[in-house]
PDB file of C-alpha atoms in Angstrom:
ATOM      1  CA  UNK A   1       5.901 -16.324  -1.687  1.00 85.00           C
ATOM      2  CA  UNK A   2       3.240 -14.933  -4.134  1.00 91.00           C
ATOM      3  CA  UNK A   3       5.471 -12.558  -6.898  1.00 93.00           C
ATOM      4  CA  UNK A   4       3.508  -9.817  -8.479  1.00 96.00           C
ATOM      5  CA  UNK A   5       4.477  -8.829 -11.462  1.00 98.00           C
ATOM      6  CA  UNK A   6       3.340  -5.705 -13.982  1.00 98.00           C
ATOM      7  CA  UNK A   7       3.563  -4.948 -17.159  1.00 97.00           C
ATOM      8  CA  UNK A   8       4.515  -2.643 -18.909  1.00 97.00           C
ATOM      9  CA  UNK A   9       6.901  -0.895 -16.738  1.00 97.00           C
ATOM     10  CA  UNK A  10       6.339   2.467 -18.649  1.00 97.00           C
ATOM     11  CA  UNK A  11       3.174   3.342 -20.679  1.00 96.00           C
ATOM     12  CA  UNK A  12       3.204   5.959 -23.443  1.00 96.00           C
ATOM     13  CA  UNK A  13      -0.138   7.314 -23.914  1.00 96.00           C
ATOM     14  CA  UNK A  14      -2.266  10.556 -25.576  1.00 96.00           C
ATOM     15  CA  UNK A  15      -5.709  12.107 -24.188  1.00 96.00           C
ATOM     16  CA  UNK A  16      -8.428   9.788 -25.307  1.00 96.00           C
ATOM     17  CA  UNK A  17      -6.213   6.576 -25.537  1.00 97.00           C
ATOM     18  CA  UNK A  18      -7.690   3.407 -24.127  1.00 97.00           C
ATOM     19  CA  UNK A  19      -5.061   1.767 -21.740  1.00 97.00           C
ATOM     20  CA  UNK A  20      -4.513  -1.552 -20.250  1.00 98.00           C
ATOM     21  CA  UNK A  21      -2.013  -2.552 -17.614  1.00 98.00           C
ATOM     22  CA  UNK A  22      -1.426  -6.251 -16.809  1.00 98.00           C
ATOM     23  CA  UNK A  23      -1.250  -8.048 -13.567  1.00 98.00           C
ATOM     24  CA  UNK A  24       0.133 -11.002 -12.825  1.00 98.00           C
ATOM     25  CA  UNK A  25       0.533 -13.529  -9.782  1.00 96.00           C
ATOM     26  CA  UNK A  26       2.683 -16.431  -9.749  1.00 95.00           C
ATOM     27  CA  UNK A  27      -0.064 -18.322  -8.370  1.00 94.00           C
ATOM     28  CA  UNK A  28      -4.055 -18.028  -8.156  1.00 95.00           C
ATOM     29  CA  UNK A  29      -4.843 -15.546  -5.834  1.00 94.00           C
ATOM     30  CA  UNK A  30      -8.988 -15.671  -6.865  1.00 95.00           C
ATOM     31  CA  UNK A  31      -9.884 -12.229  -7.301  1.00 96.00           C
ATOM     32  CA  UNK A  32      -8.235 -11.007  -4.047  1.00 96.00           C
ATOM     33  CA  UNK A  33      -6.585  -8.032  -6.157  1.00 97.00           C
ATOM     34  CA  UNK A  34      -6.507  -4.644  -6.010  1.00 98.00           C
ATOM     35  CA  UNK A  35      -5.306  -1.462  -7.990  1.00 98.00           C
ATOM     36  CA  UNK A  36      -3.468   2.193  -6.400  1.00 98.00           C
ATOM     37  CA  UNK A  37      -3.053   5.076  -8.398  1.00 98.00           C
ATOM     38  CA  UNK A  38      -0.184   7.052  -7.052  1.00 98.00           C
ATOM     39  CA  UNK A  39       0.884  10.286  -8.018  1.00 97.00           C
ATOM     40  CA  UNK A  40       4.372  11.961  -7.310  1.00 96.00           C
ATOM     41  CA  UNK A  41       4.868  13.612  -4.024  1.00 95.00           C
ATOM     42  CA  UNK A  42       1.311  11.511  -2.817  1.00 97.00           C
ATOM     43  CA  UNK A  43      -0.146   8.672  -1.002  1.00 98.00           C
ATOM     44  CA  UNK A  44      -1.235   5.922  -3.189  1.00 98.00           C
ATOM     45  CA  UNK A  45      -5.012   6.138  -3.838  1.00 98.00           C
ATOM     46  CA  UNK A  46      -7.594   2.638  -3.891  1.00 98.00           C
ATOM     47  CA  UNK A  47      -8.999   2.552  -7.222  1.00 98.00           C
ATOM     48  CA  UNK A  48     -10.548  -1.256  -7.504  1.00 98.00           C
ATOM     49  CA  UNK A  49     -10.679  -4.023  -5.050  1.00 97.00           C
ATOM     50  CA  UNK A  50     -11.739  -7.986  -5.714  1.00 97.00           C
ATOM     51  CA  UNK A  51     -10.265  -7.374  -9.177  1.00 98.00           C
ATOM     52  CA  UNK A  52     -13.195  -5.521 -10.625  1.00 98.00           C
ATOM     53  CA  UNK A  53     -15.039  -3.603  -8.308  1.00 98.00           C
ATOM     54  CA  UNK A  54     -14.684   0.216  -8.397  1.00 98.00           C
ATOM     55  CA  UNK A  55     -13.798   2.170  -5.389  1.00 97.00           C
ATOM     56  CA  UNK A  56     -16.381   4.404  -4.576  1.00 96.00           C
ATOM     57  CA  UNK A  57     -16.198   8.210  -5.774  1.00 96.00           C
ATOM     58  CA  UNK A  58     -13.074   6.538  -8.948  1.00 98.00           C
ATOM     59  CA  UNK A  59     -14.261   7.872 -12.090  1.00 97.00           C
ATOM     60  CA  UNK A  60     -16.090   4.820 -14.169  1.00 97.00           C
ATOM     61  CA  UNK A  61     -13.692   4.818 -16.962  1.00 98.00           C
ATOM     62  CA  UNK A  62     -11.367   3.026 -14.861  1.00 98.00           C
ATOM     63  CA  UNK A  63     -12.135  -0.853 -14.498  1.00 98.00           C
ATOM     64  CA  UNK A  64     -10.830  -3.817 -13.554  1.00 98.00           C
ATOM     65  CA  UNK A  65     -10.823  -7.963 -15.093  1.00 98.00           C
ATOM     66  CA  UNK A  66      -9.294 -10.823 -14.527  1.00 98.00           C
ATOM     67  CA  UNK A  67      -9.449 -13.757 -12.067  1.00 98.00           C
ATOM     68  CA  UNK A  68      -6.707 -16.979 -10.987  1.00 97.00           C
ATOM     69  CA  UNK A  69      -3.295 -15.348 -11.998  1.00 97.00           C
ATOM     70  CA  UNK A  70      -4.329 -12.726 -14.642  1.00 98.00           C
ATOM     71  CA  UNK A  71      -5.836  -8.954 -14.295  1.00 98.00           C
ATOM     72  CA  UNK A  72      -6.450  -5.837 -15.974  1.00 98.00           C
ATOM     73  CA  UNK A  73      -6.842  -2.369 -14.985  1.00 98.00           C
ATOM     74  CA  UNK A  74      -8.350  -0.158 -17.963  1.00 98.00           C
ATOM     75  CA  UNK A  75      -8.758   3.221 -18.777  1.00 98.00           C
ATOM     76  CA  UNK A  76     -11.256   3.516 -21.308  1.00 97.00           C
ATOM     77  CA  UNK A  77     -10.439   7.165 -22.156  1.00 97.00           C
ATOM     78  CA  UNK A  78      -7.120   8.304 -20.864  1.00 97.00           C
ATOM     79  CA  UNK A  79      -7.826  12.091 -19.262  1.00 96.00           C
ATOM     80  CA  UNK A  80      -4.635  14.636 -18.471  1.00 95.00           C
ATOM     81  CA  UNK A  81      -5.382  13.395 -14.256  1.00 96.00           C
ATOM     82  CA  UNK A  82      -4.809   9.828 -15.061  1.00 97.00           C
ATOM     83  CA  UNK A  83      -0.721  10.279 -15.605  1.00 94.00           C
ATOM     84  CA  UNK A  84       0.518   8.281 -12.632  1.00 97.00           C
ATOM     85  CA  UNK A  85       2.171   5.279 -11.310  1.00 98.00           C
ATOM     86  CA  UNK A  86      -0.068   2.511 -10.717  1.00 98.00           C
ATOM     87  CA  UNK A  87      -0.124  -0.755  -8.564  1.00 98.00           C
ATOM     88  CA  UNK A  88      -1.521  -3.986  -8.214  1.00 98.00           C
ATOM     89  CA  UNK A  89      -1.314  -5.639  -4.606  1.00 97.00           C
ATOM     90  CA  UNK A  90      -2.502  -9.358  -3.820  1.00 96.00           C
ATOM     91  CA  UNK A  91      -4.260  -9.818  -0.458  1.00 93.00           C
ATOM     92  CA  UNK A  92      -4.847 -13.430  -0.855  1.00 90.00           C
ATOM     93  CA  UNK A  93      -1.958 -15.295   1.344  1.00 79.00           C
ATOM     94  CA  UNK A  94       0.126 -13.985   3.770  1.00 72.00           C
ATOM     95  CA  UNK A  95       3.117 -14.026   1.491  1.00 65.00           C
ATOM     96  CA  UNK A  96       4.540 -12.659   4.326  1.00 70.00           C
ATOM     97  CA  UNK A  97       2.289  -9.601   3.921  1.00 80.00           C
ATOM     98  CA  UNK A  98       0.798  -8.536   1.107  1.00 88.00           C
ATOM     99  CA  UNK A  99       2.369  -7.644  -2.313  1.00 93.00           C
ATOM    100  CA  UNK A 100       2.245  -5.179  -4.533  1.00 96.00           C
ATOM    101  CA  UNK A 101       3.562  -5.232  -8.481  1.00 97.00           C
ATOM    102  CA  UNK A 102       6.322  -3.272  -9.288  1.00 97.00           C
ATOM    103  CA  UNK A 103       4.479  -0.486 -11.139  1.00 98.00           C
ATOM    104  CA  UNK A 104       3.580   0.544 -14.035  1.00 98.00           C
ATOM    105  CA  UNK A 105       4.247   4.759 -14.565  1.00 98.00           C
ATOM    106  CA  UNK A 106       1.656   5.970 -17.354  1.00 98.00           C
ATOM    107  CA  UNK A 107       3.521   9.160 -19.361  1.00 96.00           C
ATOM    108  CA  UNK A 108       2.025  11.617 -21.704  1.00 88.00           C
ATOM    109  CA  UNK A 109       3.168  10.876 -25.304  1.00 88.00           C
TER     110      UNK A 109
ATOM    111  CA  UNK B   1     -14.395  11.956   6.658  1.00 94.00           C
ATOM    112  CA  UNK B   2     -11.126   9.525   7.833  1.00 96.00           C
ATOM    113  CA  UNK B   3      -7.728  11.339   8.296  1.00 97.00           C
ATOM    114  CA  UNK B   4      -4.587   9.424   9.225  1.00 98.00           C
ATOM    115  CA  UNK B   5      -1.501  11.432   9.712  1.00 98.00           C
ATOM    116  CA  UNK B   6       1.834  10.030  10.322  1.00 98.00           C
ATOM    117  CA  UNK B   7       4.974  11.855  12.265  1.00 98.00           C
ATOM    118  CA  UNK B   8       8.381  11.328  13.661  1.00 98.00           C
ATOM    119  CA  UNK B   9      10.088  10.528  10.551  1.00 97.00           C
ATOM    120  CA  UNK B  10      13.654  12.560   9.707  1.00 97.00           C
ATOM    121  CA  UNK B  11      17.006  11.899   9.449  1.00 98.00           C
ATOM    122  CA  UNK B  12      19.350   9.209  11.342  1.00 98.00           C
ATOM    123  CA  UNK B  13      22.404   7.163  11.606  1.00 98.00           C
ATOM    124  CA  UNK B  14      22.877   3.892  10.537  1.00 98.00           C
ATOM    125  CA  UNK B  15      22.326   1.754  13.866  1.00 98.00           C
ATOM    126  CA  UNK B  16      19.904   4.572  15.385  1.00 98.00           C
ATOM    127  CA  UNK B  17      16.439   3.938  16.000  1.00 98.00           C
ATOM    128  CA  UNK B  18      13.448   6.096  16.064  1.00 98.00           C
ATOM    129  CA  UNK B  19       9.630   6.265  16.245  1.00 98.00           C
ATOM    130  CA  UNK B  20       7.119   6.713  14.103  1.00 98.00           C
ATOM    131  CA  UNK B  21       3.225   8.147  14.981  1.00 98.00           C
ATOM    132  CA  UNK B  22       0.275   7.665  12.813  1.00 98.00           C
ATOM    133  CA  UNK B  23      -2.921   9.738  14.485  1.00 98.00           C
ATOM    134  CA  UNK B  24      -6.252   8.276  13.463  1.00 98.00           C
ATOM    135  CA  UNK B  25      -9.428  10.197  13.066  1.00 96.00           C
ATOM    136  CA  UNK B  26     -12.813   9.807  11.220  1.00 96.00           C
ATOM    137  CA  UNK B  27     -12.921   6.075  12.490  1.00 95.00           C
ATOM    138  CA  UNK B  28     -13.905   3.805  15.399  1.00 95.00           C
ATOM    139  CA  UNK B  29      -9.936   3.217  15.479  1.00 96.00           C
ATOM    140  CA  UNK B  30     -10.490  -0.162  17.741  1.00 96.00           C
ATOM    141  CA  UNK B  31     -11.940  -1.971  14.713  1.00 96.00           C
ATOM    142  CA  UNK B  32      -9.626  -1.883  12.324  1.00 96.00           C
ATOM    143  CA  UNK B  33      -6.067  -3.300  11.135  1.00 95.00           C
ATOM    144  CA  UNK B  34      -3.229  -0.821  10.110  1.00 96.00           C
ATOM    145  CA  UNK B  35      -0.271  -1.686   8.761  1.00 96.00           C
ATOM    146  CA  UNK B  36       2.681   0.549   7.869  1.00 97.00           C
ATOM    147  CA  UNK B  37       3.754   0.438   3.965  1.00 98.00           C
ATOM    148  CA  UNK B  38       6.674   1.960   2.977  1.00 98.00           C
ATOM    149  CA  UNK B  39       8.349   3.214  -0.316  1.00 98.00           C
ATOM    150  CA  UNK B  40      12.237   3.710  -1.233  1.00 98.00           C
ATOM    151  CA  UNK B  41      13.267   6.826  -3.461  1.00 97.00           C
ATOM    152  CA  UNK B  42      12.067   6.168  -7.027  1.00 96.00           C
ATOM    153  CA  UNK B  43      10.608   2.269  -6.018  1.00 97.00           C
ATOM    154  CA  UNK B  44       7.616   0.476  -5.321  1.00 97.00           C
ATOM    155  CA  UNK B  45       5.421  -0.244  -2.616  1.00 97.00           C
ATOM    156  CA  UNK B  46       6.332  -2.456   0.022  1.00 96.00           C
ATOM    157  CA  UNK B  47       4.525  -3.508   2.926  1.00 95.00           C
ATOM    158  CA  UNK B  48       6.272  -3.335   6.314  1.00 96.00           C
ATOM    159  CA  UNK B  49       3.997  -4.670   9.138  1.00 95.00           C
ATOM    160  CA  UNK B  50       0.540  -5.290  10.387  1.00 95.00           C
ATOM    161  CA  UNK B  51      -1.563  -5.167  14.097  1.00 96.00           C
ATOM    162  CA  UNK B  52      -4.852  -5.835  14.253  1.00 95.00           C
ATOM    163  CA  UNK B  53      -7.565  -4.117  15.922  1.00 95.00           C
ATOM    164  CA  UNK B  54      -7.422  -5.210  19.387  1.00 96.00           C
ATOM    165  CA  UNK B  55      -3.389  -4.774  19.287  1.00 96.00           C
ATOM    166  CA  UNK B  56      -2.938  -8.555  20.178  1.00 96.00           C
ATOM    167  CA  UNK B  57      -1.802  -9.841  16.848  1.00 94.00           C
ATOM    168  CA  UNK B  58       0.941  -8.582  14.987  1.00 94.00           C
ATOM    169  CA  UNK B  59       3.105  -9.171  11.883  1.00 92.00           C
ATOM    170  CA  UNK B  60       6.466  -8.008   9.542  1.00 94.00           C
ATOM    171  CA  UNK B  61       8.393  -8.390   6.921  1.00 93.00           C
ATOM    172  CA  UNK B  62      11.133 -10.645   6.599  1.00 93.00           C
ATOM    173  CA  UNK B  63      13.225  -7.303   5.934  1.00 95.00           C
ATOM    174  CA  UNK B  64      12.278  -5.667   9.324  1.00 97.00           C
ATOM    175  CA  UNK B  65      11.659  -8.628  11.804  1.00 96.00           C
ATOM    176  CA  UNK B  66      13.673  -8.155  14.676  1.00 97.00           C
ATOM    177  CA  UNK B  67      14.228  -4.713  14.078  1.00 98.00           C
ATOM    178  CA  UNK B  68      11.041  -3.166  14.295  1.00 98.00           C
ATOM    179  CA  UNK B  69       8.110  -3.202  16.589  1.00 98.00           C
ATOM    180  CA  UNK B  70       4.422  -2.342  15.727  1.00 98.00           C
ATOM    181  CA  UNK B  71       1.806  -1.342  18.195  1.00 98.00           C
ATOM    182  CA  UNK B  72      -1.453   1.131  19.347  1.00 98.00           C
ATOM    183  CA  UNK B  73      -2.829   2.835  21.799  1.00 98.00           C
ATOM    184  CA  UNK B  74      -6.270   2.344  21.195  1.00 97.00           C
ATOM    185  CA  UNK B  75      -7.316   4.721  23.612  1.00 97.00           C
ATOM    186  CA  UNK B  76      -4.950   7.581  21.933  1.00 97.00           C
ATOM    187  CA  UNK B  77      -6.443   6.268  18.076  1.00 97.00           C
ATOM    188  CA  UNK B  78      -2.437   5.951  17.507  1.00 98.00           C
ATOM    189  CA  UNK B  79      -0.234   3.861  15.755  1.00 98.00           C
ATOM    190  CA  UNK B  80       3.311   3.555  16.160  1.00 98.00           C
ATOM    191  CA  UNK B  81       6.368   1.823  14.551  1.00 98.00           C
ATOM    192  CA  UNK B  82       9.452   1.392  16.609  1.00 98.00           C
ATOM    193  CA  UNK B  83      12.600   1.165  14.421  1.00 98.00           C
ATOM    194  CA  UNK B  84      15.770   0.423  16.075  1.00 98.00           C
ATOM    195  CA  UNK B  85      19.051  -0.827  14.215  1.00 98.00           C
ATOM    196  CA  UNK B  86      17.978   1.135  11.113  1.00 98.00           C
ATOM    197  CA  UNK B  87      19.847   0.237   7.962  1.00 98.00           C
ATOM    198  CA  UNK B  88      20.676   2.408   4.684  1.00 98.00           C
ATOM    199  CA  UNK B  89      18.087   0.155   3.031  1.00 98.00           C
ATOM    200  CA  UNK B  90      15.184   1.026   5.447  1.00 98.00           C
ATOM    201  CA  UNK B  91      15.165   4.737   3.578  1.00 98.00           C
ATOM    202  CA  UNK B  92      11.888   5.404   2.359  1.00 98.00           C
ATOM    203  CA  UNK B  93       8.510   7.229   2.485  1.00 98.00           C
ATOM    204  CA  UNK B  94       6.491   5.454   5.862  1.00 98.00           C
ATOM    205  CA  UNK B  95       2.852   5.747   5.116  1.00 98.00           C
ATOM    206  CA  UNK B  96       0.263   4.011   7.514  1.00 98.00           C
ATOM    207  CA  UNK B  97      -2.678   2.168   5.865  1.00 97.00           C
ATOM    208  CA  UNK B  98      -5.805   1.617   7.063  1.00 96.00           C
ATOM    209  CA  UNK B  99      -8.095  -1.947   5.726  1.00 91.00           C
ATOM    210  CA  UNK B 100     -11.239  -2.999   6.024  1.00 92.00           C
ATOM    211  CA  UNK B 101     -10.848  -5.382   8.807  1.00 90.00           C
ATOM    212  CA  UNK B 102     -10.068  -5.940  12.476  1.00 89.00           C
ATOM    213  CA  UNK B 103      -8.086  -9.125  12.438  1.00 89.00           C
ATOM    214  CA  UNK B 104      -4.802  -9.303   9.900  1.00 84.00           C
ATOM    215  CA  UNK B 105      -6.861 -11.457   7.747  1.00 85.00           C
ATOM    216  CA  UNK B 106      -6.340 -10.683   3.993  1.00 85.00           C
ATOM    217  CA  UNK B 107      -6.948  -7.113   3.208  1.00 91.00           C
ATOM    218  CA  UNK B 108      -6.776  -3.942   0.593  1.00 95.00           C
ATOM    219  CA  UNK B 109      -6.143  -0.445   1.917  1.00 96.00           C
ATOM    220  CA  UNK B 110      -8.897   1.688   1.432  1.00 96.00           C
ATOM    221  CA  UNK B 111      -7.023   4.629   3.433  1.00 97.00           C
ATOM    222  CA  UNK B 112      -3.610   6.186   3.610  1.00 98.00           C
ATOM    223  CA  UNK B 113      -1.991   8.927   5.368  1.00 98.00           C
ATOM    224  CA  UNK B 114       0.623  11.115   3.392  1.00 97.00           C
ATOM    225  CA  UNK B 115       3.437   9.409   4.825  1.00 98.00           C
ATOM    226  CA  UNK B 116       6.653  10.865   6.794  1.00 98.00           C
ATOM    227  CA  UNK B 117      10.333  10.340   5.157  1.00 98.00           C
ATOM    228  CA  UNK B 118      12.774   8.512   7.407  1.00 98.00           C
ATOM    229  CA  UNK B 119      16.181   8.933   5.753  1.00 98.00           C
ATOM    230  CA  UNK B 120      19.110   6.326   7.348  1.00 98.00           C
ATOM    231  CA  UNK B 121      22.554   7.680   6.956  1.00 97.00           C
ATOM    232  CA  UNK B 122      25.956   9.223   7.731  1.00 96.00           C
TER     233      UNK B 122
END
């Protein structure tokens, strides 16, 4: 089975702040990654997809890096909409199905 | 613009069963995979199960094998999960997801519906 796992758990973070959440696979998944942004009460919504390609219509300060067992989501300028919980999800094997990190909630400061 | 709206979820008894909906619109339902992701009180995402476009080809989770049964009526643009011997553990937000694909080849979920709460207990 293919273990996702995020970190951190909880982000502290200010208006402005540049913010980076880490991804990680137990084994290579390529770039067959992508990133949710869920709010509370919501659906989870696609931000990136194949590690680093935007979703259209997500804002372009969000982006996306990383390749093998390592990614990055980044915010390059953290705006008051951006406080949510966010996942990463592997959709390289059948692990079975497809996995998503624990989470990582981003909090106002 | 694609809408996908789930139903039937409330509350049950442990060993109950009972049947979810998820009503497709906006899309040439036929050609694509959905798969049913669900999310505990205060945890993570977890997916459930998977059918592919044509309905022939299905899959679950190790948690809900045996217990649950995916399927569509492509002719309705439905999507339904059958849970039956529900557990205190199978508790959670049920949202349907919609990929990019027809077959249950690797995928991302580019569209979600707002989910229904199925709540298992005494």
């Amino acid at each position: 089975d293919i273990q996702m796992t995020q970190s951190p758990s909880t982000l502290s973070a200010s208006v402005g702040d540049r913010v980076t959440i880490t991804c990680r696979a137990s084994q290579s998944i390529n770039t067959w990654l992508a990133w949710y942004q869920q709010k509370p009460g919501k659906a989870p919504k696609l931000l990136m997809y194949e590690a680093s390609s935007l979703e259209s219509g997500v804002p372009s300060r969000f982006s996306g890096s990383g390749s093998g067992t390592e990614f990055t989501l980044t915010i390059s300028s953290l705006q008051p909409d951006d406080f949510a919980t966010y996942y990463c999800q592997q959709y390289h094997s059948y692990s079975p199905g497809w996995t998503f990190g624990q989470g990582t909630k981003v909090e106002i400061k | 613009e694609v809408q996908l709206v789930e139903s039937g979820g409330g509350l049950v008894q442990p060993g109950g069963s009972l049947r979810l909906s998820c009503a497709a619109s906006g899309i040439v339902f036929s050609t694509y995979a959905i798969n049913w992701v669900r999310q505990a009180p205060g945890k993570g995402l977890e997916w459930v199960s998977g059918i592919s476009g044509s309905g022939y080809n299905t899959n679950y989770a190790d948690s809900v094998k045996g217990r649950f049964t995916i399927s569509r009526d492509n002719s309705e643009n439905t999507l339904f999960l059958q849970m039956n011997n529900l557990r205190a553990e199978d508790t959670a937000v049920y949202y349907c997801a919609k990929g990019m694909r027809e077959l249950l080849d690797p995928d991302y979920f580019q569209h979600w519906g707002q989910g229904t709460l199925v709540t298992v207990s005494s």
